[in-house]
Coordinates of C-alpha atoms in Angstrom, one line a residue:
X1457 CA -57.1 -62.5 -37.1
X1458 CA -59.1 -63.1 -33.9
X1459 CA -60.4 -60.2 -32.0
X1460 CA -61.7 -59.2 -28.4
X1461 CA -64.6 -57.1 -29.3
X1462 CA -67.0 -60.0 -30.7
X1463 CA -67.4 -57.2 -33.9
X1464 CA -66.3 -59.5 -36.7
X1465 CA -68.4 -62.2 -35.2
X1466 CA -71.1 -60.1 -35.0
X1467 CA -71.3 -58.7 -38.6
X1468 CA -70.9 -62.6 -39.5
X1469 CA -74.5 -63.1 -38.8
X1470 CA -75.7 -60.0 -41.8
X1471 CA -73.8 -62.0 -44.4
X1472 CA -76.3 -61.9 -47.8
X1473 CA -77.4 -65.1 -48.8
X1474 CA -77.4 -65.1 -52.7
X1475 CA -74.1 -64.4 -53.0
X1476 CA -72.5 -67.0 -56.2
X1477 CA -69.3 -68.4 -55.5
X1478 CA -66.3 -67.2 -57.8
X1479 CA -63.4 -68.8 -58.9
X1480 CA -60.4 -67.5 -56.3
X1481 CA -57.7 -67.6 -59.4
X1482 CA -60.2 -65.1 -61.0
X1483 CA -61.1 -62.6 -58.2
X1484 CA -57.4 -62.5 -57.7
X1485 CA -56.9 -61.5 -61.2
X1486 CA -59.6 -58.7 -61.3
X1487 CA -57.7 -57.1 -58.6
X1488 CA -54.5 -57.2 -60.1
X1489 CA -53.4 -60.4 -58.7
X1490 CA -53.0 -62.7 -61.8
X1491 CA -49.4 -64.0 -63.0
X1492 CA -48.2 -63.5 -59.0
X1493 CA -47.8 -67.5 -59.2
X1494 CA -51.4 -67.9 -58.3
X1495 CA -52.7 -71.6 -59.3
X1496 CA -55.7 -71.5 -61.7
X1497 CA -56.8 -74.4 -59.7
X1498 CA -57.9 -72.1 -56.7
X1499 CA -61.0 -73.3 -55.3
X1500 CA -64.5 -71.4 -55.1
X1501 CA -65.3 -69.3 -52.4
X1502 CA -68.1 -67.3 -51.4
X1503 CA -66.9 -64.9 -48.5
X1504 CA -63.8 -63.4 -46.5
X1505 CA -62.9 -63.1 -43.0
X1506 CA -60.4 -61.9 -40.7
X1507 CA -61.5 -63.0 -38.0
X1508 CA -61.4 -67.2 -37.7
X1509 CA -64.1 -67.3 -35.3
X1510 CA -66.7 -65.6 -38.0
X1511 CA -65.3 -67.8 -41.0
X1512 CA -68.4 -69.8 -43.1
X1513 CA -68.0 -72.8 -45.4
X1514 CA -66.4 -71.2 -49.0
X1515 CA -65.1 -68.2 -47.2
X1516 CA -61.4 -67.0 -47.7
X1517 CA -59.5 -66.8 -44.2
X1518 CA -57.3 -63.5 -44.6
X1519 CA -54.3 -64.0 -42.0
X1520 CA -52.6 -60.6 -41.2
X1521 CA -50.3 -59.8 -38.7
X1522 CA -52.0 -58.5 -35.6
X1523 CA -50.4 -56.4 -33.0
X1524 CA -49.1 -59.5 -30.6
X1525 CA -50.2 -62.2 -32.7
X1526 CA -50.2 -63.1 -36.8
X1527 CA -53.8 -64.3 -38.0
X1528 CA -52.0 -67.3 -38.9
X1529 CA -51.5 -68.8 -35.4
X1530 CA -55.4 -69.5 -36.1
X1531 CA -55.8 -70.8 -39.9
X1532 CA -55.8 -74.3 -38.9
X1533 CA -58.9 -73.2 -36.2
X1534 CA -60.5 -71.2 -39.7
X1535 CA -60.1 -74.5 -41.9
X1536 CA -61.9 -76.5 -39.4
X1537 CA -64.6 -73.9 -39.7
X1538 CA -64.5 -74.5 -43.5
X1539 CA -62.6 -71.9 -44.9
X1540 CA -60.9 -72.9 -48.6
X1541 CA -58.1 -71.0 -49.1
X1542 CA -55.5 -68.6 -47.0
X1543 CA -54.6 -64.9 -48.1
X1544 CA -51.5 -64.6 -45.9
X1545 CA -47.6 -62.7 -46.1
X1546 CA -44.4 -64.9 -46.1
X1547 CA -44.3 -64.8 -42.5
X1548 CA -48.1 -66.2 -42.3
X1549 CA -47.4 -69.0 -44.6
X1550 CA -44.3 -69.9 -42.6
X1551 CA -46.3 -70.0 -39.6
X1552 CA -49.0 -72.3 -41.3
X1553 CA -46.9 -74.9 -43.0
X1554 CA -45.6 -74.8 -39.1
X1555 CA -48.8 -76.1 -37.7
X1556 CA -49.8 -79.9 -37.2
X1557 CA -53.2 -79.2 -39.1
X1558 CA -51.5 -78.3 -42.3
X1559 CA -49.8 -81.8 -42.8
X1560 CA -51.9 -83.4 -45.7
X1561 CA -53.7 -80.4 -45.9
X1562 CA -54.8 -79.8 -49.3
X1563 CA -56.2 -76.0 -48.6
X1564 CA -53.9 -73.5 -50.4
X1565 CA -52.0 -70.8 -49.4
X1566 CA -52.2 -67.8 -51.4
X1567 CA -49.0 -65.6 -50.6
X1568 CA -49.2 -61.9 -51.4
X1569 CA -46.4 -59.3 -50.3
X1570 CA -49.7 -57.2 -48.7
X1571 CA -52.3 -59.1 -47.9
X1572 CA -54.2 -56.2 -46.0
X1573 CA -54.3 -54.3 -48.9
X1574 CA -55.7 -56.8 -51.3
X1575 CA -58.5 -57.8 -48.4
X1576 CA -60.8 -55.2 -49.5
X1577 CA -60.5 -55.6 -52.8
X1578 CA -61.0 -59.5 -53.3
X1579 CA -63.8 -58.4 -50.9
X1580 CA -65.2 -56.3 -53.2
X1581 CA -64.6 -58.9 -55.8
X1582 CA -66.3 -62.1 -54.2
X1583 CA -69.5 -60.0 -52.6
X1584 CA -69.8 -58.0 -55.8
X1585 CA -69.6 -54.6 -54.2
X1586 CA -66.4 -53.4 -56.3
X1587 CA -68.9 -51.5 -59.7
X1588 CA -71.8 -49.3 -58.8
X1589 CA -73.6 -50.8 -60.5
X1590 CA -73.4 -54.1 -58.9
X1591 CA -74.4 -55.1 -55.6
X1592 CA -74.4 -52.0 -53.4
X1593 CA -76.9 -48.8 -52.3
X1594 CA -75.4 -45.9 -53.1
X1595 CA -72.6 -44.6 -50.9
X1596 CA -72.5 -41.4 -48.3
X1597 CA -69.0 -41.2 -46.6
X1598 CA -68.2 -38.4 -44.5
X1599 CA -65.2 -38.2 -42.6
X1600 CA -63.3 -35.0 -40.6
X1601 CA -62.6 -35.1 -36.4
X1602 CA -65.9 -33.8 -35.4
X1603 CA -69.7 -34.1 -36.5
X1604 CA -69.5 -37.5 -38.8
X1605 CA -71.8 -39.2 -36.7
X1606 CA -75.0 -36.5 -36.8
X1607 CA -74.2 -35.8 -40.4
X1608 CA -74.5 -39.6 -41.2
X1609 CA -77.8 -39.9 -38.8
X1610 CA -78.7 -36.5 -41.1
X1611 CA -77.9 -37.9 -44.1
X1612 CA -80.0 -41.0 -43.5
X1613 CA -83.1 -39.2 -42.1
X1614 CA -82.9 -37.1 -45.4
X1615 CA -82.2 -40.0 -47.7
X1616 CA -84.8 -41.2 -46.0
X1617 CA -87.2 -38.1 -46.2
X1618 CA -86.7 -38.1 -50.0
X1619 CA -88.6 -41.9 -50.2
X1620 CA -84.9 -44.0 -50.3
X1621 CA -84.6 -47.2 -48.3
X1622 CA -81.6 -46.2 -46.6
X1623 CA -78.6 -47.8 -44.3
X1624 CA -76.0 -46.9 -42.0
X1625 CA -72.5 -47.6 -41.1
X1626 CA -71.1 -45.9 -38.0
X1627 CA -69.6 -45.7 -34.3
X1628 CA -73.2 -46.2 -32.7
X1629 CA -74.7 -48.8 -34.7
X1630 CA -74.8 -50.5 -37.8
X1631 CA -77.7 -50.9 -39.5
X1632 CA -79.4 -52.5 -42.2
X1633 CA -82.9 -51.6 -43.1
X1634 CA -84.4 -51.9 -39.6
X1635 CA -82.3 -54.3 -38.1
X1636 CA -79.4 -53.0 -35.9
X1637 CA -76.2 -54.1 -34.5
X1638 CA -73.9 -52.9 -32.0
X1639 CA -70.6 -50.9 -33.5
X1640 CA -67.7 -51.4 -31.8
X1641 CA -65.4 -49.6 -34.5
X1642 CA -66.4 -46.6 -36.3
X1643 CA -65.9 -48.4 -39.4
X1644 CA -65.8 -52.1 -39.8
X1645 CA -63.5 -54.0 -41.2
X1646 CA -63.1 -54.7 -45.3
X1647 CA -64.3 -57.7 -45.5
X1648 CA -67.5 -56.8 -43.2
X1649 CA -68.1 -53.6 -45.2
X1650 CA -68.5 -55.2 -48.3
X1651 CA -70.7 -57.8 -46.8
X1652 CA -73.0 -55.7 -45.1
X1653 CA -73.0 -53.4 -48.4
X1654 CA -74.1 -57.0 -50.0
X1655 CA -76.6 -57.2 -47.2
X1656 CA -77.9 -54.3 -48.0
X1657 CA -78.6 -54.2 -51.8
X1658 CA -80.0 -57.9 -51.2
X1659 CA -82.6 -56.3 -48.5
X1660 CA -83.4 -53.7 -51.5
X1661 CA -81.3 -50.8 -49.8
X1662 CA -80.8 -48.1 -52.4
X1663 CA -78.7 -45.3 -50.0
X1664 CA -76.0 -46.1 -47.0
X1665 CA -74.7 -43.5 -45.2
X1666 CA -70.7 -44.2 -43.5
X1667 CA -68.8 -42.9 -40.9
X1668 CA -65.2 -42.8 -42.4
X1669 CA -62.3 -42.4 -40.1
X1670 CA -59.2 -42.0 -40.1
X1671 CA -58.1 -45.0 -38.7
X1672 CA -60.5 -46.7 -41.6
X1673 CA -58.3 -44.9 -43.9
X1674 CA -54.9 -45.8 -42.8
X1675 CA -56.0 -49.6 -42.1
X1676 CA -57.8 -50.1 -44.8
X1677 CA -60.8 -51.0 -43.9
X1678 CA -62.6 -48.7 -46.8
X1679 CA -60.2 -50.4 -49.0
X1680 CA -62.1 -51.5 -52.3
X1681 CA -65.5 -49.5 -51.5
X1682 CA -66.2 -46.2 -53.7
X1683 CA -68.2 -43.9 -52.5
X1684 CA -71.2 -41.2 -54.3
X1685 CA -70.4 -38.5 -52.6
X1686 CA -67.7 -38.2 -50.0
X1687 CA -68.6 -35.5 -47.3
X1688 CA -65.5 -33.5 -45.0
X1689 CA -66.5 -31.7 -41.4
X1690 CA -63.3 -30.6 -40.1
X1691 CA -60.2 -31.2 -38.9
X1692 CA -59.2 -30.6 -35.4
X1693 CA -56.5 -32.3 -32.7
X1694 CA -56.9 -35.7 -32.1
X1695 CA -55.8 -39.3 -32.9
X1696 CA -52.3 -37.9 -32.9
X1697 CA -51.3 -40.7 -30.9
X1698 CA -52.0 -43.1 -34.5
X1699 CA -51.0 -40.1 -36.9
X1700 CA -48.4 -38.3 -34.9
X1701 CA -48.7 -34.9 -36.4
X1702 CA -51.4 -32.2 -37.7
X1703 CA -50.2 -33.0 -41.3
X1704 CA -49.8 -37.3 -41.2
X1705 CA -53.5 -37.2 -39.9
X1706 CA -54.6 -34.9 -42.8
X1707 CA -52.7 -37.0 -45.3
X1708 CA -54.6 -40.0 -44.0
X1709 CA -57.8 -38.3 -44.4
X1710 CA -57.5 -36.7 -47.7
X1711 CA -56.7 -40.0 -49.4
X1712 CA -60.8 -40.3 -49.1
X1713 CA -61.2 -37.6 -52.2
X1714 CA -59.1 -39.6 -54.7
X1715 CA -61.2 -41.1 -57.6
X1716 CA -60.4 -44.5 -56.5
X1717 CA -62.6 -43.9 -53.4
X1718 CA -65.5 -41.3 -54.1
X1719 CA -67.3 -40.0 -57.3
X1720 CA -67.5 -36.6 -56.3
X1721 CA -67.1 -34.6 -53.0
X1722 CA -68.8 -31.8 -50.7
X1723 CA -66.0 -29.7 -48.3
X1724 CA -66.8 -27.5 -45.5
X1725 CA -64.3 -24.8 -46.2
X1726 CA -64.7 -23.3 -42.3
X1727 CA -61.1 -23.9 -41.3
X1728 CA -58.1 -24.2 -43.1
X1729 CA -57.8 -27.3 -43.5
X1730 CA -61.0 -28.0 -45.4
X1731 CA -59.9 -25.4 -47.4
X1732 CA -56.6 -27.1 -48.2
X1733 CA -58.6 -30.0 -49.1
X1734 CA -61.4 -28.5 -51.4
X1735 CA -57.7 -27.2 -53.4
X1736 CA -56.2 -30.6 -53.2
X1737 CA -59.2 -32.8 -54.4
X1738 CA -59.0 -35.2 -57.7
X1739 CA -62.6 -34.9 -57.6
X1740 CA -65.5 -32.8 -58.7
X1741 CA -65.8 -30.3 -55.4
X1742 CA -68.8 -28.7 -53.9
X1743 CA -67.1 -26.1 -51.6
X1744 CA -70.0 -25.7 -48.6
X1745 CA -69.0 -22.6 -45.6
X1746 CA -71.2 -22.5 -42.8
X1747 CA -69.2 -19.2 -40.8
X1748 CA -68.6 -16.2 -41.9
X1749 CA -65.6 -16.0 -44.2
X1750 CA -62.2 -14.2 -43.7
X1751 CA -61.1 -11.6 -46.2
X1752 CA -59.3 -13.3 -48.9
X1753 CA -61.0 -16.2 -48.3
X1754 CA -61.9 -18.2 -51.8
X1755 CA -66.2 -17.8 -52.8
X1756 CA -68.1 -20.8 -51.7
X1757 CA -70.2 -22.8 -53.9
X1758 CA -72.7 -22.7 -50.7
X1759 CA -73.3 -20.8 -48.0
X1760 CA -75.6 -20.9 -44.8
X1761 CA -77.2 -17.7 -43.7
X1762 CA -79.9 -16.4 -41.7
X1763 CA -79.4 -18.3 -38.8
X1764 CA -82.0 -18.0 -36.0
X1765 CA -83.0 -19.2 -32.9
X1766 CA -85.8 -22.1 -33.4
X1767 CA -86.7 -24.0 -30.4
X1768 CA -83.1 -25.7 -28.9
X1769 CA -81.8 -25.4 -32.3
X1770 CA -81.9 -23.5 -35.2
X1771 CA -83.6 -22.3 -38.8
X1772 CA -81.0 -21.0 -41.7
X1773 CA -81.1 -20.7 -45.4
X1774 CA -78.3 -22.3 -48.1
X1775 CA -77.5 -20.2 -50.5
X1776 CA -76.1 -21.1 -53.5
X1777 CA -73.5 -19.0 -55.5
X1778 CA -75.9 -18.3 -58.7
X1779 CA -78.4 -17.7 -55.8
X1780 CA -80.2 -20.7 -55.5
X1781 CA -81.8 -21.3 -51.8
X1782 CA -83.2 -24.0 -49.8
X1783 CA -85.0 -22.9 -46.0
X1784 CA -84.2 -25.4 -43.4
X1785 CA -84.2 -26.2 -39.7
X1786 CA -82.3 -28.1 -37.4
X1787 CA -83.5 -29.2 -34.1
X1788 CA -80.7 -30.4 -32.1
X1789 CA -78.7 -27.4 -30.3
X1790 CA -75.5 -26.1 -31.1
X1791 CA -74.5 -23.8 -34.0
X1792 CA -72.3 -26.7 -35.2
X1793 CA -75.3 -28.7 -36.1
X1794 CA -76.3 -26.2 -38.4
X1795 CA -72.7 -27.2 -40.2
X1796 CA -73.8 -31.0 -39.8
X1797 CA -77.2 -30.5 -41.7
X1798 CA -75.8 -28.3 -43.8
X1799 CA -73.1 -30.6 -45.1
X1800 CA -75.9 -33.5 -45.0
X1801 CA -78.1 -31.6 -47.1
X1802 CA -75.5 -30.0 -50.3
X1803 CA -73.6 -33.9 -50.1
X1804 CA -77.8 -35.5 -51.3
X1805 CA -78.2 -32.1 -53.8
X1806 CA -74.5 -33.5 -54.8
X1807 CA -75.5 -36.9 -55.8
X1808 CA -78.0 -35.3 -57.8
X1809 CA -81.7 -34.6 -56.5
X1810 CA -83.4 -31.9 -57.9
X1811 CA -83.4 -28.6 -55.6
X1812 CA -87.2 -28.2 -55.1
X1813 CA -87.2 -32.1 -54.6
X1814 CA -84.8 -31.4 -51.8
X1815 CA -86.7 -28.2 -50.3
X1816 CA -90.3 -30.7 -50.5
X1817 CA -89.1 -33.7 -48.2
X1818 CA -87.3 -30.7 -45.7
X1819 CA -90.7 -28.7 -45.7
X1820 CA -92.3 -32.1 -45.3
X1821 CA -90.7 -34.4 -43.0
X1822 CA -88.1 -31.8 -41.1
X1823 CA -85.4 -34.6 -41.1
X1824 CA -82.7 -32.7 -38.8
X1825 CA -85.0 -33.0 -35.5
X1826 CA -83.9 -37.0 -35.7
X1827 CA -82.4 -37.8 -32.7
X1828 CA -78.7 -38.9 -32.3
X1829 CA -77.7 -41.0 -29.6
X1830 CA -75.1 -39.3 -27.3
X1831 CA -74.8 -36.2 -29.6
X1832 CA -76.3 -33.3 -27.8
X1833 CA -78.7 -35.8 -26.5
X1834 CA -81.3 -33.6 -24.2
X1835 CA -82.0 -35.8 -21.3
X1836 CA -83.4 -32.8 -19.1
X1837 CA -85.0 -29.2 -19.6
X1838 CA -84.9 -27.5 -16.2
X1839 CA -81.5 -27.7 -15.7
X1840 CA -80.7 -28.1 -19.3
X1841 CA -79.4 -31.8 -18.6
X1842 CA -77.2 -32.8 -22.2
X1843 CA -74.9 -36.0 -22.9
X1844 CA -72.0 -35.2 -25.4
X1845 CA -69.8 -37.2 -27.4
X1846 CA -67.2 -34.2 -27.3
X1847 CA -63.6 -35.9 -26.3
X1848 CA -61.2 -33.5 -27.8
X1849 CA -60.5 -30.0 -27.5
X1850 CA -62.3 -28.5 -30.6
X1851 CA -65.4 -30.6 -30.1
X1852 CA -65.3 -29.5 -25.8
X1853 CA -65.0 -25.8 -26.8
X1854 CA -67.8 -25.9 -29.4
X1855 CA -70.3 -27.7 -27.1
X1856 CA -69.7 -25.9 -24.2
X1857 CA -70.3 -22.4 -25.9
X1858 CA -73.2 -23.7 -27.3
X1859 CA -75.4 -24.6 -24.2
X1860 CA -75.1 -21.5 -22.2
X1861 CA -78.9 -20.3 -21.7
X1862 CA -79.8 -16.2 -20.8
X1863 CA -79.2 -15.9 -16.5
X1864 CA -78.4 -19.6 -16.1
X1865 CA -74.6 -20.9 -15.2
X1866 CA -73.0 -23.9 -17.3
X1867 CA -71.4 -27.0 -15.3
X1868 CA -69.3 -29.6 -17.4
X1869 CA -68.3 -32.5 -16.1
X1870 CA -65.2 -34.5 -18.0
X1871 CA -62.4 -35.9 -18.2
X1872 CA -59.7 -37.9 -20.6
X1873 CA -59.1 -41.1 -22.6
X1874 CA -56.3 -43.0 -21.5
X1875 CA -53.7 -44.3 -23.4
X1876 CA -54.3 -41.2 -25.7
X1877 CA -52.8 -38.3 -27.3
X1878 CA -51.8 -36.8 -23.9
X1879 CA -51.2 -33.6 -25.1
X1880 CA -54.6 -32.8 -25.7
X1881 CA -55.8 -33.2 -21.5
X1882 CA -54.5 -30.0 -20.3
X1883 CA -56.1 -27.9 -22.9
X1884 CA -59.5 -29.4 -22.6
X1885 CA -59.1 -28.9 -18.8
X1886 CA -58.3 -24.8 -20.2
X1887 CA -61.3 -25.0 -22.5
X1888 CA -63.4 -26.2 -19.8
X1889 CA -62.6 -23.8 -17.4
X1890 CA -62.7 -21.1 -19.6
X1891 CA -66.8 -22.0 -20.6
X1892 CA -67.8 -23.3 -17.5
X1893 CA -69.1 -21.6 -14.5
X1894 CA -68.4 -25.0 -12.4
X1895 CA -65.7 -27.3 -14.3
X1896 CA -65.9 -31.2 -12.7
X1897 CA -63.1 -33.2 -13.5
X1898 CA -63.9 -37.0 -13.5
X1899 CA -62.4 -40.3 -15.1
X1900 CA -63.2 -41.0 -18.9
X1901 CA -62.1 -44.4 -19.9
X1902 CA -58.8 -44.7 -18.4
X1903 CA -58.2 -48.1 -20.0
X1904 CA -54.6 -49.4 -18.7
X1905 CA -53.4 -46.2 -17.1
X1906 CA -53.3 -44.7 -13.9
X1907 CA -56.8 -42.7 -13.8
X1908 CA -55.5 -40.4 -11.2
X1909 CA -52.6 -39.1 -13.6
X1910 CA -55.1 -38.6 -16.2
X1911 CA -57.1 -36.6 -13.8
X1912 CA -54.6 -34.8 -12.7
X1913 CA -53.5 -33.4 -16.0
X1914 CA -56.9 -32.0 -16.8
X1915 CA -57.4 -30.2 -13.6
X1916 CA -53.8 -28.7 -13.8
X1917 CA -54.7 -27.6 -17.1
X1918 CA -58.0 -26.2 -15.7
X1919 CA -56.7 -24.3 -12.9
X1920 CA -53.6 -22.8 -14.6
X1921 CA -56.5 -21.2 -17.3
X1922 CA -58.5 -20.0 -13.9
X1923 CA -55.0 -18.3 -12.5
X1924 CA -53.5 -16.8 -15.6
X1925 CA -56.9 -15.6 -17.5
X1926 CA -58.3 -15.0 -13.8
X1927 CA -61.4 -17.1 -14.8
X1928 CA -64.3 -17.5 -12.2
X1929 CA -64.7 -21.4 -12.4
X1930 CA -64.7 -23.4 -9.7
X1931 CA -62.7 -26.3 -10.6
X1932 CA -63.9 -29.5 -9.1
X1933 CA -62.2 -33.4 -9.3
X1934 CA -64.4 -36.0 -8.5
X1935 CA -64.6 -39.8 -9.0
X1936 CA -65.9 -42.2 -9.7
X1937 CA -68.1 -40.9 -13.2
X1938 CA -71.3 -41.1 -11.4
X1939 CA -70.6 -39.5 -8.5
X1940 CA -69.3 -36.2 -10.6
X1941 CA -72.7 -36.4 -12.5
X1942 CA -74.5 -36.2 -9.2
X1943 CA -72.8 -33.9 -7.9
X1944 CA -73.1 -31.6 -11.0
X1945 CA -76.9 -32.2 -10.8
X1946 CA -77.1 -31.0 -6.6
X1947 CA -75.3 -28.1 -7.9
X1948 CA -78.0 -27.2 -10.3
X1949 CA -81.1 -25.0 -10.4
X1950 CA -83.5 -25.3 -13.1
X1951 CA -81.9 -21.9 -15.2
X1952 CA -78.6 -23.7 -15.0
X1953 CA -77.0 -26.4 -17.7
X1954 CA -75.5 -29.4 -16.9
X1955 CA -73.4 -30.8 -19.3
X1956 CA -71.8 -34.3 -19.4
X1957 CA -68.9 -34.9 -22.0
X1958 CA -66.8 -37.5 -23.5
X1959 CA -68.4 -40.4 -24.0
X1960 CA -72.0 -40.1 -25.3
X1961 CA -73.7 -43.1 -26.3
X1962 CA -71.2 -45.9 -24.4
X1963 CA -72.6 -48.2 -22.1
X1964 CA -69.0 -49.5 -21.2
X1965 CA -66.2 -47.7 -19.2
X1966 CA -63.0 -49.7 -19.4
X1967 CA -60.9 -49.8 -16.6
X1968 CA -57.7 -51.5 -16.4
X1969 CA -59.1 -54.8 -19.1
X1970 CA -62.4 -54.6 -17.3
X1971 CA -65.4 -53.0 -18.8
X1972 CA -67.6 -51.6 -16.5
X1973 CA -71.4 -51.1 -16.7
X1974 CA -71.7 -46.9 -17.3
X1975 CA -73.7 -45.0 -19.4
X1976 CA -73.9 -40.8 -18.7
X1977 CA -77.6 -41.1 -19.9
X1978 CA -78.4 -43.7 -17.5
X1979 CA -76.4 -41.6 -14.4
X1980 CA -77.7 -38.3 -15.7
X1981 CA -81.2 -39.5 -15.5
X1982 CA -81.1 -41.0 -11.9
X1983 CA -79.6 -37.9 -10.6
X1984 CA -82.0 -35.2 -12.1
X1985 CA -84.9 -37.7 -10.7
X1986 CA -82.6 -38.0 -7.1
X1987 CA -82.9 -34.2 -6.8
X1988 CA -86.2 -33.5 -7.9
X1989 CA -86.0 -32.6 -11.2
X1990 CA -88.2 -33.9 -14.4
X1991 CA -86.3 -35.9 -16.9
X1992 CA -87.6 -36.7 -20.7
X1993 CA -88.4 -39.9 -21.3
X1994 CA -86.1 -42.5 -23.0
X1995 CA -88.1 -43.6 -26.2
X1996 CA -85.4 -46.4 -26.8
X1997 CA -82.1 -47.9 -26.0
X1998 CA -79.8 -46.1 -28.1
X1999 CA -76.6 -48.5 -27.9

């Protein structure tokens, strides 16, 4: 199925090359496909797609239904491109035997009641990505509503720390040894996973590290991939809008720790959720708590303690339940990256590296300073000047009480996705106000809705927390993005933090089908140098 982002185009171009073309008859049988009147005569292929743009001679053209259009309204485009056979529904074959191109065509039609189930594993199949032991590093998937990306960028500076050639799958970039592309979706589609897992093992990668969302879950796109250890953050509002309630979303994110999908499994037990999920697991659990623990509360396999200050961030100890320890530090501030690292660190004891192993490459190399793009990225000192991913209310109400310095004042600017769960605006206008000394409310990416509505729906939410709780904050709405970042920066004095939340490391603000040129570390930068202020330097382009 075509797509607007480019992405499937994109991961076209880190196809492996030595991948030997299969029989189509028999990678439909190894995934349970056989005696579904599929012809033994099926041709050999050597690749899948969804996407008919990104299709290469031998590949399989998977035609699903789209949300306006069915992949199959392109096949004839993806036979011209040289794809060799058609995955498709009923309705897709229909629409096919419909077209011009498929008169005399002698390119067969393989009709399957779900196609977008079977994509991943016929992916799996024809890249050779399905076994462990075949042609993919071993797997790092961590999923929950907050902290996947740092605990992936964790997990690979560890993995990387401990001597492994490592990779990475994830919202900011996808990477393959050194090479990097663009992400537009947390987690790629099937067929592009599996490739890129080929990629990987072919480059001599021996460790990939995934962002897993939910979304990935409930569309698939994870389908047919089995992970070493499967890692869990949290779960918090958001992405009701897909799941529609608390429970649906933690369905979708549970089916992760099934045996079909991960080996073994490391829960933070924090909230109750995790700890629902460390119960519920069909696999071997390591149960990891990183706050302090309410009476009744189950003993955790690991613990974090002796937390203290250490530059921006922090230094803490894991302890393990038969009193096993391992010192650490974590540079990035916030006492929720002590969680991240913490999770990042028992997920690679997990998949089975020796403990003083472990405690050598953190004494050594001191992975968790690594920067992440957009997460608690410090662009400035004097004002604390930080760029945020934080979009819902959980993540907003841990930042903010996190970058409050001794005599200084905190000023946030945000606002709210549109076309999102709306329920979520007026409380993270509440949690704003409630941690803020000055609260600017701005536009987020309003996509096709009215920005203003959005807007307003924050600030109500803000002032209605300032009048009932009788908060100080001044409450501020201000757009265009750049122009609330500004004025957060003249607002400032060197003790004071300013704080700019929501969208981290994108360079794109859409806008009614238009994307338009913004990125917070770019704005953030050009004000703290506008008013006088010193600004760290930008080692790289991050996105």
């Amino acid at each position: 199925m075509q797509s607007n982002t480019g992405q499937d185009s994109a991961a076209s171009l880190l196809r492996p090359t030595g991948v030997q073309p299969i029989p189509l008859a028999s990678a439909l049988g190894r995934i349970g496909l056989a005696g579904s009147g599929i012809r033994a005569d099926l041709p050999l292929v050597s690749g899948i797609t969804l996407d008919s743009r990104s299709v290469q001679h031998g590949d399989v053209y998977a035609a699903l239904q789209g949300g306006t259009r069915h992949g199959a309204d392109f096949a004839a485009a993806a036979v011209r491109s040289g794809a060799v056979a058609i995955l498709t529904d009923e309705a897709g074959a229909e629409l096919y035997a419909q077209a011009p191109a498929a008169a005399g065509s002698d390119v067969p039609v393989v009709v399957v009641p779900d196609p977008r189930r079977a994509v991943g594993p016929l992916a799996g199949v024809i890249f050779g990505t399905t076994d462990r032991d075949g042609a993919a590093p071993a797997l790092f998937g961590v999923t929950g509503t907050n902290g996947k990306t740092t605990t992936t960028y964790f997990l690979d500076a560890l993995l990387e720390a401990l001597g492994r050639s490592t990779g990475l799958i994830g919202t900011i970039e996808i990477r393959a040894g050194r090479e990097a592309i663009p992400s537009a979706l947390t987690t790629p589609e099937s067929p592009q996973v599996h490739s890129l897992l080929a990629l990987m093992h072919e480059r001599g990668i021996d460790a990939a590290s995934m962002e897993v969302s939910s979304h990935a879950l409930e569309f698939g796109r994870v389908d047919g991939v089995r992970f070493e250890v499967a890692g869990f953050t949290n779960l918090t509002q958001d992405h009701l809008d897909l799941h529609g309630t608390m429970e649906d979303y933690f369905a979708a994110k549970a089916t992760l720790f099934t045996p079909e999908r991960c080996r073994r499994a490391v829960v933070l037990v924090d909230d109750p959720w995790g700890r629902r999920l460390a119960a519920a697991a069909e696999v071997p659990v390591l149960r990891l708590r990183t706050e302090p623990a309410d009476e009744g509360d189950d003993v955790a396999d690991w613990t974090v303690a002796d937390v203290e200050p250490s530059g921006l961030g922090h230094s803490f100890a894991l302890v393990g339940v038969s009193g096993e320890r391992l010192v650490l530090r974590c540079g990035l501030p916030g006492g929720f990256n002590v969680s991240n690292a913490a999770l990042a660190t028992i997920m690679v004891l997990a998949s089975g590296v020796r403990l003083d192993e472990l405690q050598h490459a953190l004494d050594r190399h001191d992975p968790f300073t690594t920067e992440v793009p957009g997460r608690m990225q410090l662009v400035g000192e004097e004002p604390a000047s930080i760029v945020d991913f934080a979009h819902n209310p959980d993540a907003l109400e841990r930042t903010l009480a996190s970058v409050r310095r001794p005599g200084g004042r905190v000023i946030s600017v945000f606002g709210a996705t549109g076309q999102r769960d709306e329920s979520k605006r007026a409380v993270m206008g509440a949690v704003g106000a409630r941690l803020s000394d000055i609260l600017i409310v701005t536009d987020d990416d309003p996509h096709d809705e009215d920005d203003a509505v959005i807007r307003r729906a924050v600030r109500q939410g803000a002032e209605a927390a300032v009048q009932e709780e009788e908060l100080a904050c001044e409450v501020l709405e201000i757009f265009p993005r750049g122009a609330a970042i500004d004025r957060a920066v003249a607002r400032a004095t060197p003790a004071d933090t300013v704080i700019v939340a929501g969208r981290g490391h994108e360079v794109w603000q859409e806008v009614r089908g238009v994307d338009v040129p913004l990125d917070d570390r770019v704005e953030l930068r050009a004000a703290l140098t506008r008013y006088g202020f010193s600004v760290l330097s930008a080692p790289r382009i991050e996105s």
